[in-house]
Tab-separated table of C-alpha atoms in Angstrom:
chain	number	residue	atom	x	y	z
Z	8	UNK	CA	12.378	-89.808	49.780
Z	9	UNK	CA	9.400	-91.704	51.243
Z	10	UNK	CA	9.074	-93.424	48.211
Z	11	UNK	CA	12.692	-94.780	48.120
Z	12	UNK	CA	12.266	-95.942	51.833
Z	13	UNK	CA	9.542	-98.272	51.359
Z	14	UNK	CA	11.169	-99.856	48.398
Z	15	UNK	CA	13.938	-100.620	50.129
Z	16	UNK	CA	11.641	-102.160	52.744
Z	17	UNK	CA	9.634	-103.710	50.418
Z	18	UNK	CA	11.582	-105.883	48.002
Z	19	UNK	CA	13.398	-107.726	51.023
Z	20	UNK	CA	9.677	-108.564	52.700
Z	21	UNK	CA	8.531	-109.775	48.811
Z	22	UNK	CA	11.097	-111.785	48.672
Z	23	UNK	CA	11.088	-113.685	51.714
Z	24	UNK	CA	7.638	-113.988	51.067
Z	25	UNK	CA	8.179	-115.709	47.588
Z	26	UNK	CA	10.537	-118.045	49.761
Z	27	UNK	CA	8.423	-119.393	52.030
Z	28	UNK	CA	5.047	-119.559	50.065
Z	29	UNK	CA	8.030	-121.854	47.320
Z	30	UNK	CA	9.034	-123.538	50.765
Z	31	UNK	CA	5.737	-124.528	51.742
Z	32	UNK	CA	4.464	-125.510	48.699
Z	33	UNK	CA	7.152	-128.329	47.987
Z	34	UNK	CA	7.769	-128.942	51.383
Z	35	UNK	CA	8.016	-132.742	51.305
Z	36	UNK	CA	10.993	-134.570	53.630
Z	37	UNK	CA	12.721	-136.377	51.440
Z	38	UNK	CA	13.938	-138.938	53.855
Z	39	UNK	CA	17.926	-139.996	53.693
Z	40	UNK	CA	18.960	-143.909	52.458
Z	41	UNK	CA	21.782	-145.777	51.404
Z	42	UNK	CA	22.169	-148.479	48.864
Z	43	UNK	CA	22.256	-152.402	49.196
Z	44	UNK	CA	24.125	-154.312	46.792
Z	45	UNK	CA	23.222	-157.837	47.514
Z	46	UNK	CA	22.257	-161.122	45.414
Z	47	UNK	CA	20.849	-162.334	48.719
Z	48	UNK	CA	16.908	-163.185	47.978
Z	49	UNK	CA	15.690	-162.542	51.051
Z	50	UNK	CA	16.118	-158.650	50.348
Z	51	UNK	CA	13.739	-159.162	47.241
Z	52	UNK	CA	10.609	-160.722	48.786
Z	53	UNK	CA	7.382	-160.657	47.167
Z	54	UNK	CA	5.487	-159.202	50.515
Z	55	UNK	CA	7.321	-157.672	53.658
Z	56	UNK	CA	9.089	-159.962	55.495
Z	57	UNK	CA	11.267	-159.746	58.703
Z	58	UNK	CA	14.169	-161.503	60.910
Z	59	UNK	CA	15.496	-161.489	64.063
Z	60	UNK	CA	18.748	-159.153	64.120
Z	61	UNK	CA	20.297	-160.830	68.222
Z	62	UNK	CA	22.833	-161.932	69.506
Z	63	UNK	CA	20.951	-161.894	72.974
Z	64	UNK	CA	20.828	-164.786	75.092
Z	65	UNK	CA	17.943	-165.823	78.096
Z	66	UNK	CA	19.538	-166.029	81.422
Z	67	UNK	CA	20.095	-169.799	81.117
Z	68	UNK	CA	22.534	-169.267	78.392
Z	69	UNK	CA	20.806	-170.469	75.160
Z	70	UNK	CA	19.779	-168.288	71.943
Z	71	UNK	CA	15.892	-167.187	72.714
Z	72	UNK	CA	13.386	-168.961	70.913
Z	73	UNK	CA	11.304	-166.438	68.426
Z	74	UNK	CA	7.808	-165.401	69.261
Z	75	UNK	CA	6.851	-162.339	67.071
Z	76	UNK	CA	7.439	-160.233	63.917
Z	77	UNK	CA	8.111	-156.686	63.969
Z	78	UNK	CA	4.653	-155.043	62.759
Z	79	UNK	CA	3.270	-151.584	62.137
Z	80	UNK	CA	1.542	-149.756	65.348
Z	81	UNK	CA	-1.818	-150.064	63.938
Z	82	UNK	CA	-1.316	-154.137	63.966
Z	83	UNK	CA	0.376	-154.172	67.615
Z	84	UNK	CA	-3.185	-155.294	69.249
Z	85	UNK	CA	-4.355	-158.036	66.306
Z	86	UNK	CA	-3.860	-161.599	67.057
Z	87	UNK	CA	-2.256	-162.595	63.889
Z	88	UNK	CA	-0.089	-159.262	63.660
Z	89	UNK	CA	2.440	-160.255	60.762
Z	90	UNK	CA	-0.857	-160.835	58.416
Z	91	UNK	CA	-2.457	-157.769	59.575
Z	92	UNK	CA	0.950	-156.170	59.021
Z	93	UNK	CA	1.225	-157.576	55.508
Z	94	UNK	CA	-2.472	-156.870	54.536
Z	95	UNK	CA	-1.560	-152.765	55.699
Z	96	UNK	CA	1.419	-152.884	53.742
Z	97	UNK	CA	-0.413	-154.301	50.565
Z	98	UNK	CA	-2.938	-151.838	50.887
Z	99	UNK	CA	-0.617	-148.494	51.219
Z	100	UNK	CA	2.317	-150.140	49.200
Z	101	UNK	CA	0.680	-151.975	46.539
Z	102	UNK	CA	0.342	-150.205	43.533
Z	103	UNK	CA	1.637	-146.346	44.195
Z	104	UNK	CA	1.029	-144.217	41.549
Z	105	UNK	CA	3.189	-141.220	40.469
Z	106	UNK	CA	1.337	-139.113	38.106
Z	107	UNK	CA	4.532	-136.824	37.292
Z	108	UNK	CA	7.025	-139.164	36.964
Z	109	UNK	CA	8.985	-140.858	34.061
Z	110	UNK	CA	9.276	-144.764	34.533
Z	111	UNK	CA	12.610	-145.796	32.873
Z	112	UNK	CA	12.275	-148.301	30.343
Z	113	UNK	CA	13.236	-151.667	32.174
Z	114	UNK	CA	12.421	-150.789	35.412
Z	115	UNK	CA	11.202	-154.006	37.316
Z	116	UNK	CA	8.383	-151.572	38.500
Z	117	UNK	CA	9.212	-152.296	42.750
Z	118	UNK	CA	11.641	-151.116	44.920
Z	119	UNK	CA	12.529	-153.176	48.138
Z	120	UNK	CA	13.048	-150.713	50.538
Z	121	UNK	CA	14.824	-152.127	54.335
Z	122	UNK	CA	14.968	-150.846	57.932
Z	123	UNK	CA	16.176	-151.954	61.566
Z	124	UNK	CA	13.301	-151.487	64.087
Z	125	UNK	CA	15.257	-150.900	66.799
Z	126	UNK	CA	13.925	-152.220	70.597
Z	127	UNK	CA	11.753	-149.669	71.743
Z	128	UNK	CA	10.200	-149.350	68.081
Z	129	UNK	CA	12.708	-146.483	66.448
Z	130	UNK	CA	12.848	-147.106	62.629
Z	131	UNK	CA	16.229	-146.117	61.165
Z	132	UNK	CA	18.332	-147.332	58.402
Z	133	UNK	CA	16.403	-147.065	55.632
Z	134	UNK	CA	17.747	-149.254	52.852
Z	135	UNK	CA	17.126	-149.605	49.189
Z	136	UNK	CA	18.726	-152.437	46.870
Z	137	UNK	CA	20.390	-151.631	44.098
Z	138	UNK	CA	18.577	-152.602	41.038
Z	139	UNK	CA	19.570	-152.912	36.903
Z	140	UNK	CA	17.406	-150.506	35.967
Z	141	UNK	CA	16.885	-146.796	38.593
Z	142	UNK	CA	13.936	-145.208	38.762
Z	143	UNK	CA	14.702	-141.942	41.214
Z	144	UNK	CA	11.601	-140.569	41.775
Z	145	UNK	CA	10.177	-144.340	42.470
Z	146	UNK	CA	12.994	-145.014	45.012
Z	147	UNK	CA	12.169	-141.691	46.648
Z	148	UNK	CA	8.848	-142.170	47.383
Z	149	UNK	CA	9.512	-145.280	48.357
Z	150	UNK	CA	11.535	-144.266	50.872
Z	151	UNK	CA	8.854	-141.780	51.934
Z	152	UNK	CA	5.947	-144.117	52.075
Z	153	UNK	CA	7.676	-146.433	53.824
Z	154	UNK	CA	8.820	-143.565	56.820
Z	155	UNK	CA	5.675	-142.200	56.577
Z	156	UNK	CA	4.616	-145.583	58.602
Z	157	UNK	CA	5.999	-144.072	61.875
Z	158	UNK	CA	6.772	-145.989	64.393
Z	159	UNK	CA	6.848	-150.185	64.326
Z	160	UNK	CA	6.379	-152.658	67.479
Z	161	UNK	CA	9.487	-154.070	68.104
Z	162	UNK	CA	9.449	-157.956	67.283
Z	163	UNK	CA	9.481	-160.061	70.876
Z	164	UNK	CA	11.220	-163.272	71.944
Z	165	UNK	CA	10.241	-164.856	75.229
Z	166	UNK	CA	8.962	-161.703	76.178
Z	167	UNK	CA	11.229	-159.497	75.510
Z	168	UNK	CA	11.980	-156.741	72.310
Z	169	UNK	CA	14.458	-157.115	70.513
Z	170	UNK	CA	16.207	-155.896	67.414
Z	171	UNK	CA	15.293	-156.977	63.790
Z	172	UNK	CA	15.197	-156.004	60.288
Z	173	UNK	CA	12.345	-155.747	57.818
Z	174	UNK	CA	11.754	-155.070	54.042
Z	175	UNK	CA	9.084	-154.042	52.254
Z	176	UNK	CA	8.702	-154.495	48.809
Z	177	UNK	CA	6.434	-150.975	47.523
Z	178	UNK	CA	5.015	-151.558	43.807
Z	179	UNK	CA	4.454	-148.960	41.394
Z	180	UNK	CA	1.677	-148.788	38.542
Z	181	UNK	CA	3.867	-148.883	34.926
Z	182	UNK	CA	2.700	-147.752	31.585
Z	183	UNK	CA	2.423	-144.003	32.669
């Protein structure tokens, strides 16, 4: 009778167990996106680029002049923050390597990967443009990389935050 009691308590705490330790062990957010169909060139750049996304006007009535690119946290106190942005970027989405996966035949080998920085520095919106050839895994981690960047200083004009977009090309190594 004892016996029968602790297998009964048993295979539900084993199993739960299993569970989690699976959980934990491919516990990677897979963060959400939508596709961008566009011919538009600007969305393909060969190194991240931004623009102003405004319709916000100084109190004299005219369109603000620009004054600064959205950039990365870690660039928010350099001088020249869009090439200390870009040199970041190169450096963590330059040539990503993933040792598991199957690169299509075809595949251009970089996925463009888009976001609004939003005025106080929220990234959301992440978008990837729809290419000939898919690579899944690619535009996954893509997608990843590029979240995993946190937060971004808003881009400025006269002084003050405002909205913009940004895209950032991330290149993969081919011939895996």
């Amino acid at each position: 009778m004892k016996f029968k009691h602790l297998a009964n308590i048993a295979l539900p705490v084993l199993c739960s167990i299993s569970f989690f330790t699976s959980q934990a062990q491919t516990d990677q957010t897979n963060h959400p996106f939508s596709w961008m169909q566009t011919s538009d060139s600007w969305f393909k750049p060969t190194t991240y680029t931004y623009k102003y996304e405004t319709d916000e006007f100084t109190p004299k009535g005219k369109l603000t002049a620009a004054h600064g690119p959205a950039c990365t946290n870690d660039c928010r106190e350099s001088t020249a923050t869009d090439a200390c942005t870009e040199s970041l970027l190169k450096e963590k989405c330059g040539e990503v390597e993933l040792p598991n996966a199957r690169i299509p035949a075809g595949y251009s080998g970089v996925e463009y990967v888009t976001f609004e920085v939003q005025k106080n520095g929220k990234v959301n919106g992440y978008q990837i443009v729809k290419q000939p050839v898919l690579c899944p895994p690619c535009i996954q981690a893509a997608v990843n990389l590029v979240a995993s960047l946190g937060e971004w200083y808003p881009a400025m004009q006269d002084g003050i935050a405002v909205k913009s977009r940004v895209v950032v090309p991330v290149y993969f190594k081919k011939g895996q």
